[in-house]
XYZ file of C-alpha atoms in Angstrom:
774
model
C -3.230 -7.390 -1.049
C -2.682 -7.571 -4.840
C -5.042 -9.667 -6.931
C -3.955 -11.849 -9.825
C -5.694 -10.963 -13.051
C -7.095 -14.031 -14.697
C -6.469 -16.156 -11.627
C -10.124 -17.092 -11.359
C -10.269 -18.757 -14.776
C -11.584 -22.285 -14.663
C -8.206 -23.901 -14.046
C -9.336 -26.373 -11.424
C -12.854 -27.236 -12.565
C -12.347 -30.921 -13.270
C -14.714 -33.066 -11.231
C -16.819 -30.082 -10.192
C -20.072 -32.018 -10.390
C -18.959 -34.957 -8.306
C -21.989 -34.879 -6.028
C -24.984 -37.185 -6.215
C -26.800 -37.242 -9.530
C -24.218 -35.262 -11.527
C -24.548 -36.278 -15.168
C -24.464 -34.892 -18.685
C -21.854 -33.923 -21.252
C -21.668 -30.340 -20.016
C -21.108 -31.257 -16.370
C -17.617 -29.746 -16.286
C -18.943 -26.390 -17.542
C -21.200 -25.776 -14.556
C -19.765 -22.950 -12.412
C -18.988 -23.110 -8.717
C -21.727 -23.894 -6.234
C -20.820 -23.446 -2.569
C -22.287 -25.100 -0.609
C -22.523 -28.052 -2.953
C -26.155 -29.151 -3.452
C -27.495 -32.383 -2.019
C -28.623 -33.534 -5.492
C -27.662 -32.024 -8.835
C -28.252 -33.215 -12.388
C -26.754 -31.238 -15.257
C -28.765 -30.730 -18.437
C -27.940 -29.257 -21.817
C -28.171 -25.661 -22.950
C -28.587 -22.466 -20.975
C -31.168 -20.032 -19.723
C -30.326 -16.413 -20.538
C -31.453 -13.364 -18.566
C -32.137 -10.417 -20.867
C -34.376 -7.317 -20.904
C -37.359 -9.486 -21.946
C -37.060 -11.885 -18.986
C -40.037 -11.878 -16.616
C -40.252 -12.854 -12.946
C -43.507 -14.387 -11.801
C -44.279 -13.138 -8.291
C -47.780 -13.509 -6.863
C -47.438 -12.081 -3.344
C -45.467 -9.546 -1.331
C -42.855 -12.066 -0.169
C -42.142 -13.189 -3.725
C -41.944 -9.586 -4.914
C -39.422 -8.839 -2.178
C -37.468 -11.906 -3.245
C -37.558 -10.815 -6.884
C -36.177 -7.462 -5.802
C -32.998 -9.117 -4.511
C -32.274 -10.374 -8.039
C -33.526 -7.421 -10.047
C -31.418 -5.036 -7.969
C -28.264 -6.942 -8.911
C -29.237 -7.260 -12.569
C -30.063 -3.571 -12.756
C -26.651 -2.554 -11.384
C -24.500 -5.081 -13.235
C -26.459 -5.850 -16.427
C -28.298 -2.603 -16.959
C -31.798 -4.102 -17.104
C -34.443 -5.225 -14.622
C -36.792 -8.141 -15.363
C -40.419 -7.046 -15.132
C -42.681 -8.661 -12.539
C -45.756 -10.601 -13.664
C -48.463 -12.500 -11.831
C -48.832 -15.096 -14.604
C -46.099 -16.923 -16.464
C -45.535 -16.158 -20.158
C -44.709 -18.979 -22.568
C -40.958 -18.700 -22.126
C -38.085 -16.619 -20.691
C -39.316 -16.400 -17.107
C -38.381 -17.213 -13.540
C -41.234 -18.445 -11.355
C -41.396 -18.807 -7.568
C -43.685 -21.466 -6.103
C -44.315 -22.325 -2.451
C -44.570 -26.084 -1.988
C -45.789 -27.100 1.470
C -44.453 -30.617 0.981
C -40.888 -29.323 1.267
C -39.189 -28.444 4.575
C -38.899 -24.690 5.258
C -35.317 -24.282 4.035
C -35.444 -26.862 1.235
C -35.836 -25.937 -2.416
C -35.896 -27.453 -5.875
C -34.576 -25.697 -8.943
C -35.274 -26.647 -12.550
C -33.455 -24.618 -15.194
C -34.108 -25.130 -18.886
C -33.563 -22.995 -21.959
C -37.148 -21.714 -21.603
C -37.628 -21.072 -17.907
C -36.488 -21.333 -14.306
C -38.811 -22.981 -11.781
C -37.900 -22.398 -8.142
C -39.964 -24.243 -5.527
C -39.523 -24.103 -1.769
C -41.321 -24.921 1.442
C -41.105 -21.362 2.756
C -39.547 -17.967 2.095
C -36.157 -19.128 3.464
C -35.996 -21.938 0.926
C -36.807 -19.533 -1.909
C -33.967 -17.284 -0.739
C -31.542 -20.206 -0.806
C -32.635 -21.204 -4.281
C -32.217 -17.621 -5.460
C -28.662 -17.584 -4.075
C -27.934 -20.691 -6.146
C -29.088 -18.774 -9.229
C -26.856 -15.891 -8.149
C -23.839 -18.203 -7.965
C -24.664 -19.697 -11.378
C -24.581 -16.239 -12.939
C -21.173 -14.826 -13.960
C -19.171 -13.161 -11.136
C -19.854 -9.820 -12.843
C -23.335 -9.965 -11.262
C -21.654 -8.820 -8.036
C -20.478 -5.535 -9.572
C -21.820 -2.063 -8.894
C -21.694 -0.787 -12.471
C -22.957 -2.053 -15.813
C -20.668 -4.706 -17.250
C -20.440 -4.655 -21.047
C -20.050 -7.806 -23.096
C -21.295 -10.228 -20.429
C -23.675 -13.030 -21.367
C -26.026 -13.449 -18.404
C -26.454 -17.174 -18.871
C -26.871 -19.970 -16.380
C -26.639 -23.669 -17.271
C -29.608 -25.985 -17.519
C -29.780 -28.304 -14.523
C -32.008 -29.769 -11.828
C -31.283 -29.379 -8.112
C -32.994 -30.772 -5.044
C -31.425 -29.284 -1.961
C -31.809 -28.764 1.756
C -29.451 -28.012 4.650
C -27.850 -30.594 6.875
C -28.247 -28.393 9.980
C -30.747 -25.641 10.900
C -28.117 -23.400 12.598
C -25.413 -22.233 10.201
C -23.861 -19.238 11.833
C -21.245 -16.540 12.055
C -20.388 -14.527 15.142
C -18.969 -11.030 14.660
C -17.280 -9.451 17.668
C -18.183 -5.778 17.252
C -17.210 -4.911 20.826
C -13.398 -5.151 20.896
C -13.383 -3.230 17.627
C -16.533 -1.652 16.248
C -17.701 -2.418 12.721
C -20.320 -0.088 11.315
C -23.753 -0.848 9.955
C -22.642 -0.886 6.318
C -20.118 -3.645 6.971
C -22.707 -5.694 8.837
C -25.094 -5.342 5.885
C -22.348 -6.382 3.450
C -21.569 -9.393 5.646
C -25.225 -10.405 5.641
C -25.276 -10.308 1.842
C -22.202 -12.555 1.714
C -23.652 -14.913 4.300
C -26.779 -15.235 2.180
C -24.650 -16.134 -0.847
C -23.331 -19.153 1.064
C -26.717 -20.024 2.614
C -25.684 -19.212 6.174
C -28.713 -18.281 8.230
C -27.608 -16.956 11.647
C -25.614 -13.813 12.438
C -24.585 -13.702 16.091
C -23.607 -10.157 17.111
C -21.275 -9.941 20.123
C -22.512 -6.520 21.199
C -21.035 -6.303 24.692
C -17.607 -6.892 26.164
C -15.195 -5.191 28.525
C -13.869 -2.904 25.786
C -17.158 -1.557 24.487
C -20.973 -1.551 24.764
C -22.328 -1.259 21.204
C -26.131 -1.099 21.480
C -28.263 1.931 22.294
C -30.470 1.253 25.326
C -32.859 4.144 25.829
C -33.551 3.343 29.486
C -29.826 3.451 30.293
C -28.214 6.052 28.025
C -24.830 5.975 29.773
C -24.261 2.468 28.409
C -23.363 4.117 25.114
C -22.476 7.606 26.313
C -19.733 6.103 28.497
C -19.534 2.403 27.723
C -19.154 2.736 23.952
C -15.888 4.712 24.172
C -12.408 4.035 25.468
C -9.057 5.824 25.567
C -7.497 5.645 22.116
C -4.470 3.371 22.317
C -4.873 1.889 18.855
C -1.214 2.587 18.131
C -0.290 -0.076 20.703
C -0.613 -3.842 20.486
C -3.794 -5.107 22.161
C -1.897 -6.750 25.010
C 0.506 -3.835 25.534
C -2.051 -1.119 26.205
C -1.808 0.788 29.453
C -4.398 0.804 32.166
C -6.328 4.072 32.149
C -8.573 5.748 34.683
C -12.259 6.674 34.498
C -11.401 10.379 34.202
C -9.185 9.934 31.138
C -10.581 11.218 27.847
C -12.237 8.394 25.904
C -12.599 9.054 22.186
C -12.332 5.671 20.450
C -15.584 3.822 19.804
C -19.099 3.934 18.427
C -22.405 2.100 18.722
C -25.519 1.054 16.827
C -28.611 3.143 17.266
C -31.875 1.294 17.621
C -32.750 2.417 14.105
C -29.501 0.873 12.873
C -30.484 -2.423 14.471
C -33.961 -2.372 12.976
C -32.419 -1.864 9.536
C -29.913 -4.690 10.096
C -32.600 -7.080 11.321
C -34.891 -6.293 8.381
C -32.060 -6.621 5.859
C -31.143 -9.980 7.368
C -34.762 -11.201 7.380
C -35.100 -10.428 3.662
C -32.113 -12.723 3.080
C -33.312 -15.587 5.260
C -30.984 -14.731 8.145
C -31.758 -14.382 11.847
C -29.720 -11.949 13.955
C -28.989 -13.246 17.454
C -27.844 -10.597 19.977
C -25.327 -11.348 22.711
C -25.531 -9.308 25.904
C -22.704 -10.616 28.098
C -23.182 -11.479 31.782
C -21.948 -11.799 34.479
C -18.409 -11.137 33.120
C -16.987 -9.253 30.131
C -19.023 -6.236 31.261
C -16.504 -3.585 32.329
C -17.980 -1.256 29.702
C -21.366 -1.491 31.460
C -19.846 -1.078 34.914
C -17.894 1.971 33.757
C -21.281 3.505 32.997
C -23.153 2.134 36.021
C -20.636 1.072 38.722
C -23.441 0.508 41.232
C -24.092 -2.890 39.647
C -20.630 -4.196 40.603
C -19.721 -5.596 43.994
C -17.489 -2.680 45.029
C -19.408 0.166 43.367
C -16.212 2.060 42.560
C -15.754 3.937 39.240
C -13.737 2.080 36.610
C -12.705 2.860 33.054
C -13.570 1.074 29.842
C -10.291 -0.768 29.191
C -8.458 -0.044 25.963
C -7.059 -3.540 25.513
C -6.779 -6.989 27.003
C -7.926 -7.723 30.553
C -7.110 -10.875 32.495
C -8.327 -12.087 34.891
C -11.790 -10.569 34.536
C -12.767 -9.650 38.089
C -14.965 -6.565 37.528
C -18.256 -8.371 36.943
C -21.919 -7.934 37.835
C -22.913 -8.385 41.473
C -25.628 -11.058 41.818
C -26.105 -10.184 45.472
C -27.801 -6.907 44.601
C -31.397 -7.143 43.505
C -30.900 -3.949 41.499
C -28.491 -5.817 39.210
C -31.264 -8.111 38.019
C -33.676 -5.210 37.612
C -31.124 -3.454 35.405
C -30.463 -6.541 33.280
C -34.137 -7.333 32.842
C -34.905 -3.806 31.664
C -31.990 -3.946 29.237
C -33.097 -7.316 27.862
C -36.662 -6.077 27.363
C -35.332 -3.412 24.996
C -33.066 -5.969 23.330
C -35.952 -8.371 22.752
C -38.029 -5.581 21.244
C -35.290 -4.946 18.700
C -34.350 -8.549 17.916
C -37.171 -10.991 17.149
C -34.724 -13.919 17.302
C -35.947 -16.961 19.199
C -32.518 -17.149 20.884
C -30.935 -14.584 23.163
C -27.251 -15.045 24.003
C -26.039 -14.082 27.480
C -22.387 -15.120 27.256
C -21.719 -16.579 30.701
C -18.012 -17.267 30.155
C -14.698 -16.505 31.856
C -16.007 -14.978 35.073
C -13.374 -14.654 37.816
C -15.474 -14.583 40.975
C -12.941 -13.276 43.500
C -15.037 -10.183 44.261
C -18.028 -12.403 44.996
C -15.980 -14.222 47.635
C -15.655 -11.033 49.726
C -18.839 -9.186 48.750
C -21.323 -8.937 51.642
C -24.269 -8.798 49.229
C -23.120 -11.942 47.403
C -22.466 -13.814 50.630
C -25.927 -12.865 51.916
C -27.477 -14.101 48.657
C -25.632 -17.394 48.998
C -26.936 -17.872 52.557
C -30.503 -17.023 51.549
C -30.448 -19.383 48.556
C -28.538 -22.185 50.283
C -25.607 -21.949 47.877
C -22.301 -23.458 48.946
C -19.916 -21.803 46.481
C -19.597 -18.872 44.123
C -19.799 -21.418 41.274
C -23.308 -22.218 42.469
C -23.979 -18.488 42.735
C -23.081 -18.121 39.063
C -25.437 -20.964 38.241
C -28.145 -19.154 40.241
C -27.447 -16.028 38.185
C -27.838 -17.821 34.846
C -30.890 -19.820 35.960
C -32.606 -16.633 37.091
C -31.924 -14.914 33.797
C -33.099 -18.014 31.934
C -36.453 -17.891 33.732
C -36.861 -14.250 32.729
C -35.913 -14.897 29.112
C -38.150 -17.974 28.914
C -41.084 -16.067 30.402
C -40.862 -13.727 27.413
C -40.995 -16.528 24.872
C -37.279 -16.682 24.122
C -34.559 -19.302 24.577
C -31.441 -18.432 26.542
C -28.181 -19.586 24.970
C -24.678 -19.166 26.356
C -21.102 -20.400 26.138
C -20.476 -23.830 27.600
C -19.436 -22.433 31.017
C -23.159 -22.005 31.768
C -23.283 -25.787 32.255
C -21.236 -25.462 35.443
C -23.435 -25.919 38.482
C -26.430 -27.046 36.447
C -28.544 -25.384 33.780
C -32.253 -24.765 33.361
C -33.871 -27.360 31.046
C -34.906 -24.832 28.403
C -31.467 -23.275 27.858
C -29.150 -24.014 24.937
C -25.356 -24.174 24.856
C -22.621 -23.006 22.502
C -19.702 -25.407 22.869
C -16.446 -23.514 22.314
C -13.899 -25.262 24.549
C -13.736 -28.233 22.218
C -16.781 -30.435 21.724
C -16.969 -31.821 25.258
C -19.379 -29.149 26.470
C -21.692 -29.861 23.561
C -21.501 -33.571 24.239
C -22.413 -33.103 27.902
C -25.170 -30.616 27.108
C -26.760 -32.901 24.509
C -26.648 -35.816 26.939
C -28.500 -33.638 29.473
C -31.172 -32.836 26.865
C -30.030 -29.339 25.886
C -29.835 -28.120 22.302
C -26.289 -27.241 21.302
C -24.426 -25.232 18.682
C -20.943 -26.572 18.068
C -18.297 -23.871 17.731
C -14.996 -25.394 18.916
C -12.031 -23.047 18.874
C -9.713 -25.547 17.191
C -11.882 -25.616 14.054
C -13.986 -22.482 13.705
C -12.343 -19.631 15.615
C -11.405 -17.604 12.559
C -9.350 -15.068 14.529
C -6.566 -17.681 14.446
C -3.867 -18.006 11.805
C -4.826 -19.653 8.517
C -1.307 -19.773 7.091
C 2.291 -19.632 8.281
C 2.240 -17.033 11.109
C 5.559 -15.674 9.883
C 3.790 -14.444 6.725
C 0.275 -13.738 7.977
C -1.248 -10.618 9.570
C -1.155 -10.622 13.353
C -3.730 -13.031 14.771
C -4.814 -14.283 18.172
C -2.669 -17.408 17.846
C -3.420 -21.014 16.981
C -3.689 -22.429 13.485
C -6.966 -23.018 11.639
C -6.236 -23.398 7.916
C -8.984 -23.696 5.326
C -8.733 -27.484 5.137
C -9.207 -27.788 8.896
C -12.390 -25.726 8.774
C -13.596 -28.020 5.994
C -12.874 -31.092 8.137
C -15.154 -29.869 10.940
C -18.217 -31.947 11.803
C -20.656 -30.749 14.500
C -21.637 -34.354 15.207
C -19.323 -36.275 17.523
C -18.936 -39.972 16.725
C -19.602 -41.010 20.325
C -22.960 -39.198 20.436
C -26.073 -41.303 20.597
C -28.826 -40.791 18.054
C -30.776 -38.836 20.660
C -27.785 -36.595 21.395
C -27.319 -35.884 17.688
C -30.916 -34.654 17.495
C -29.939 -31.880 19.931
C -27.126 -30.596 17.705
C -28.587 -27.531 15.984
C -25.494 -27.005 13.863
C -22.299 -25.007 13.974
C -20.905 -21.508 13.868
C -17.704 -19.617 13.066
C -16.538 -16.971 15.527
C -14.432 -13.946 14.627
C -13.085 -12.268 17.760
C -11.667 -8.850 17.023
C -8.861 -8.142 19.496
C -6.406 -8.043 16.585
C -8.862 -7.079 13.838
C -9.339 -3.327 13.712
C -10.713 -2.717 10.220
C -12.926 -4.113 7.479
C -10.040 -5.355 5.335
C -8.648 -7.371 8.233
C -12.041 -8.829 9.066
C -12.656 -9.906 5.477
C -9.198 -11.460 5.233
C -9.892 -13.664 8.242
C -13.404 -14.642 7.105
C -12.940 -15.546 3.456
C -12.631 -18.179 2.112
C -12.874 -20.024 5.457
C -16.506 -18.979 5.922
C -17.379 -20.600 2.590
C -15.783 -23.846 3.766
C -17.870 -23.822 6.921
C -21.005 -23.094 4.899
C -20.482 -26.287 2.891
C -19.765 -28.320 6.032
C -23.052 -27.218 7.602
C -25.216 -27.491 4.489
C -23.986 -30.310 2.260
C -24.643 -33.958 3.249
C -21.528 -35.363 4.910
C -21.207 -38.106 2.313
C -21.172 -35.525 -0.491
C -18.459 -33.313 1.004
C -15.243 -33.482 -1.047
C -12.173 -31.417 -0.172
C -10.734 -32.002 -3.638
C -13.840 -30.548 -5.266
C -14.095 -27.624 -2.850
C -10.416 -26.673 -3.085
C -10.593 -27.043 -6.855
C -13.271 -24.346 -6.899
C -11.126 -21.798 -5.087
C -10.030 -19.891 -8.203
C -13.655 -19.390 -9.225
C -14.619 -18.488 -5.656
C -11.785 -15.968 -5.520
C -12.996 -14.446 -8.773
C -16.460 -13.938 -7.308
C -15.094 -12.525 -4.058
C -12.898 -10.187 -6.079
C -15.939 -8.995 -8.050
C -17.632 -8.337 -4.686
C -14.678 -6.213 -3.536
C -13.763 -8.623 -0.714
C -10.228 -8.658 0.680
C -9.986 -12.461 0.765
C -6.999 -14.585 1.796
C -5.001 -16.843 -0.531
C -3.305 -18.606 2.365
C -4.609 -21.970 1.170
C -2.181 -21.636 -1.741
C 0.803 -20.973 0.512
C 3.541 -23.577 0.596
C 4.514 -25.041 3.951
C 7.643 -27.035 4.716
C 7.485 -30.130 6.907
C 10.994 -31.208 7.871
C 12.646 -34.042 9.746
C 16.196 -34.896 10.731
C 17.529 -38.098 9.211
C 18.290 -41.136 11.367
C 21.983 -40.531 10.718
C 21.499 -36.915 11.901
C 23.560 -35.602 9.028
C 20.835 -34.260 6.744
C 17.199 -33.252 6.730
C 14.278 -34.126 4.509
C 12.065 -31.194 3.559
C 8.576 -31.962 2.288
C 6.758 -29.105 0.560
C 2.998 -29.059 0.499
C -0.068 -26.944 -0.135
C -3.613 -27.410 1.077
C -4.971 -27.409 -2.474
C -5.094 -30.781 -4.180
C -2.959 -30.995 -7.305
C -1.286 -27.629 -6.789
C 1.741 -26.874 -8.996
C 4.557 -26.239 -6.489
C 7.824 -24.850 -7.861
C 10.992 -24.379 -5.817
C 14.447 -22.801 -5.956
C 17.527 -23.297 -3.783
C 20.105 -20.830 -2.541
C 20.326 -17.698 -4.645
C 18.271 -19.103 -7.544
C 15.325 -16.973 -8.651
C 11.877 -18.469 -8.073
C 9.737 -18.345 -11.217
C 7.075 -20.376 -12.993
C 9.952 -22.115 -14.794
C 11.627 -23.246 -11.558
C 11.881 -26.929 -10.751
C 8.537 -28.646 -10.069
C 8.325 -30.230 -6.656
C 7.734 -33.999 -6.796
C 9.587 -35.608 -3.876
C 11.016 -34.378 -0.548
C 14.270 -32.435 -0.753
C 17.420 -33.830 0.881
C 19.634 -31.118 2.418
C 23.057 -31.696 4.005
C 24.283 -28.123 4.321
C 22.910 -24.685 5.173
C 20.413 -23.915 2.411
C 17.678 -21.395 1.670
C 14.563 -22.905 0.080
C 12.093 -20.765 -1.844
C 8.801 -22.241 -3.045
C 5.346 -21.208 -4.233
C 2.214 -22.571 -5.842
C 2.007 -21.259 -9.396
C -1.159 -20.695 -11.421
C -1.465 -18.856 -14.704
C 2.282 -18.231 -14.602
C 2.256 -16.364 -11.291
C 2.487 -17.239 -7.588
C -1.000 -18.042 -6.315
C -0.043 -17.371 -2.708
C 2.794 -15.871 -0.702
C 6.110 -17.560 -1.599
C 7.853 -19.513 1.147
C 11.398 -18.516 2.054
C 13.028 -20.707 4.683
C 16.675 -21.136 5.592
C 17.801 -24.406 7.164
C 20.992 -23.754 9.146
C 23.363 -26.634 9.841
C 25.644 -26.142 12.854
C 28.030 -27.960 15.190
C 25.348 -29.262 17.586
C 22.979 -30.809 15.057
C 21.782 -34.186 16.319
C 24.077 -34.163 19.366
C 22.910 -35.423 22.790
C 21.203 -32.848 25.026
C 20.674 -33.241 28.772
C 17.921 -31.146 30.372
C 17.689 -29.980 33.988
C 14.771 -29.866 34.446
C 13.194 -31.519 31.425
C 10.753 -29.563 29.249
C 7.075 -29.351 30.221
C 4.963 -32.306 29.067
C 2.546 -29.919 27.343
C 5.271 -28.478 25.083
C 7.871 -31.183 24.375
C 8.777 -30.004 20.863
C 10.676 -32.785 19.124
C 11.703 -34.117 22.537
C 15.371 -34.964 23.118
C 16.566 -33.680 19.724
C 14.166 -30.742 19.658
C 16.846 -28.114 20.289
C 19.417 -29.546 17.869
C 17.376 -30.632 14.824
C 17.827 -27.531 12.581
C 14.044 -27.038 12.566
C 12.900 -23.645 13.820
C 9.579 -22.773 15.384
C 7.099 -20.272 13.987
C 5.033 -17.608 15.728
C 2.436 -20.331 16.315
C 3.648 -21.848 19.586
C 1.461 -24.906 18.927
C 3.438 -25.868 15.807
C 5.250 -28.735 17.567
C 8.734 -27.203 17.385
C 8.777 -25.374 20.710
C 9.920 -26.750 24.043
C 8.443 -24.968 27.039
C 9.218 -24.438 30.713
C 6.671 -22.957 33.122
C 8.368 -20.726 35.739
C 11.467 -22.965 35.801
C 14.934 -22.006 34.657
C 16.684 -24.677 32.599
C 20.257 -25.830 32.185
C 21.139 -27.553 28.917
C 24.234 -29.688 28.558
C 25.244 -30.588 24.996
C 27.906 -33.163 24.131
C 29.431 -32.389 20.709
C 30.933 -35.933 20.613
C 34.423 -34.594 19.896
C 36.532 -31.546 20.560
C 35.838 -28.887 17.920
C 36.431 -25.153 17.608
C 33.445 -23.079 18.762
C 33.031 -19.297 18.797
C 29.291 -18.641 19.215
C 26.152 -20.038 20.793
C 22.652 -18.725 20.045
C 19.439 -19.757 21.774
C 16.231 -19.409 19.712
C 13.286 -18.164 21.723
C 9.859 -16.513 21.524
C 7.864 -13.806 23.271
C 4.074 -13.694 23.211
C 3.094 -11.955 26.428
C -0.602 -12.094 25.586
C -0.341 -15.890 25.835
C 1.921 -15.814 28.900
C 5.176 -16.503 27.002
C 8.174 -14.299 27.884
C 11.709 -13.963 26.621
C 14.370 -15.422 28.945
C 15.931 -12.928 31.293
C 19.417 -14.265 30.775
C 21.574 -16.844 29.029
C 24.965 -17.996 30.367
C 27.330 -20.225 28.420
C 30.161 -22.312 29.866
C 32.380 -24.714 27.912
C 34.506 -27.739 28.687
C 36.740 -30.252 26.943
C 36.359 -32.995 29.568
C 32.831 -32.563 30.933
C 34.183 -31.894 34.422
C 35.765 -28.449 34.407
C 33.704 -25.676 32.784
C 34.751 -22.138 31.959
C 32.238 -19.296 31.603
C 32.683 -17.726 28.145
C 29.834 -15.228 28.006
C 26.360 -14.282 28.997
C 23.374 -12.374 27.712
C 21.185 -10.404 30.112
C 17.840 -8.865 29.266
C 15.532 -6.757 31.437
C 11.804 -7.404 31.281
C 9.904 -4.997 28.992
C 6.155 -5.012 28.458
C 5.252 -5.865 24.864
C 2.219 -7.002 22.940
C 4.017 -8.200 19.834
C 4.712 -11.827 18.996
C 8.466 -11.875 18.469
C 11.087 -14.480 17.600
C 14.716 -13.885 18.486
C 17.991 -15.736 18.945
C 19.956 -14.652 21.996
C 23.532 -14.927 20.731
C 26.769 -15.071 22.721
C 30.034 -14.741 20.826
C 33.506 -15.403 22.200
C 37.070 -16.015 21.045
C 37.358 -19.331 19.183
C 38.353 -22.177 21.493
C 38.325 -25.976 21.647
C 35.040 -27.304 23.044
C 33.359 -30.650 23.469
C 30.771 -29.890 26.145
C 28.470 -26.864 26.407
C 26.532 -25.912 29.517
C 23.852 -23.313 28.754
C 21.824 -21.810 31.610
C 18.618 -20.086 30.490
C 16.777 -17.981 33.097
C 12.985 -17.831 33.049
C 11.234 -14.583 34.009
C 9.209 -16.729 36.417
C 6.488 -14.340 37.566
C 5.902 -11.251 35.382
C 4.929 -7.916 36.996
C 1.350 -8.158 35.713
C 0.893 -11.413 37.640
C 0.658 -15.053 36.750
C 3.387 -17.478 35.753
C 5.743 -17.145 32.814
C 6.310 -19.694 30.080
C 9.719 -19.781 28.433
C 9.888 -21.315 24.945
C 13.039 -22.494 23.122
C 13.314 -24.001 19.645
C 17.019 -24.424 18.752
C 20.510 -24.023 20.158
C 22.781 -22.973 17.290
C 26.456 -23.685 17.840
C 29.070 -22.345 15.429
């Protein structure tokens, strides 16, 4: 993705110091700070790092901390401040531990003579040092000496501490493996934004990523799958256990020790996730004896649903295996928390497994749901006995949960609310706000994503505290976390694109006091943030600068109003119509556009004379059926009503995001649409706009038949479109068009056939967005 030279100049810095205590004539000159500090007062003048600067470090921890800064200065500035045990008269940075401050809190006083950094513990010193890092020019992030840079930071006073103790990121390294170097780079970036928890999703059906010496086949077999990377995730073929598996990798135990140590030096805890009882086909491919049926299976190359190959809780050997694995895991990861997953288990094998049924009789369990609760409770006792806290996805609440366990609430906030009411600590990670594998811009312009829509501004609006929580419930909310699932993310560039800048937005949400959070300030800092990310070599997204078009049909149904908008406050949107070229000199957008004929609209946010994000190109097609009455048989599903009774004749097309409000859906049902054109007109074509997203259960129609009438009584078939089912993993939009000799028409009857039940099982959705009549 091309970068815009000069784009990160201070073009949106007005009001940067709008937080508590921001004063002073030079306030506007203070560079970006993300997350914004709790209290900041700007001074006058600057402190300058130069070859004579000294760092006062009196113990091993402070010397290690100093090394984080001197390493960057050495690479980018060409000099390394010398360490001292006593402060000189001027030109020094001093670390001081102040027991009166909470562990992650710090104070920072910068004057022309010195920098005084105080904190309650090592973590607080790290956070204060990252503030200094952000105050330095972006060139500090480079890997070669930068000539002509003044290594100054502004004089100011900061008193700061986090809002929540858990500020996390989950990396799914199972669906696609990301090597040690990328994990280390991610930790460095997390530290920059004062995030303190890296959750590694080490196990899933498609790969086991951690060396376990007691069970070597977990990586010998479970870390590799048949290479089908040329196929879409949801279009990969089922393979057998004898097929050659070459795609994959894993972390050695030495890799993990290096990752954990690197994280610890930066104030970050690494939390491992070892999935159970489901999402474990990679483990069962290596050791099938721990499943109910004991038959060999393969590590799947792509999506699996439902997930029926899961651990057998009826076999005592299963628990022995898991306990031995977790003992090695706990030796590698000193984290207080150990994540066991616990989600999306389809228990059909348990229903017919003699071992599981015997276990249920012995334990007095009435259902397999209670058996799953038994499984998690038993693992919780083991984890607790070794001084750790079990944490899992909110499904572990089902059937009851041991008092000491914690919950990650991902299916909205309801699970977190219930868990906190029951006295459990919770980490809020709802998919609608912090699942960063979802689209952040218009899906028609973005790289392939899982689905859904989580733009930067929505991440920034997230609050882990639910208004209806009591004070006691709020005390159980540890914080929040972003999750990056990697089904559709196969490389480092793709991972970075999905993380940044959204991860920075989450960092501010979880650190900065709620009352001090300002979207206008944060979005105004994006150019400077992008400049720093560019200096770090990060493939960040500019989707926040994309233009989106919100449209509505007029009451008279003869024109549409098109409102253009960008997430960024005060953005300079320019637009062009028809064949006009879109440039920085194009018309500025001020009020919604009124269109009464087929028109192509092009628009972009401009900064420094160039588009700051991908330009929008959208054609609004007027046709004979616009605004005409539509009768449905049966009516669309209540979950996907689109724009209701005018949804198929309002000119407005749906995007690849089937939650965008434009799509009407039918589950299993065929539908017949009858459109009254109000008068007899000449018609020669009918096209039905539709979508296919098989991974989400949405399939193209299998046929479209069109009949026409002038009186609404006698209809004549004029054409049909037939399509055979074909397996596909792509998200595709198409218009199934039927053309015929021009004829007089007032009424159209359009029969659209749903696939109903696809070969892979389940029920098919059919989505329509517009019927275009010409």
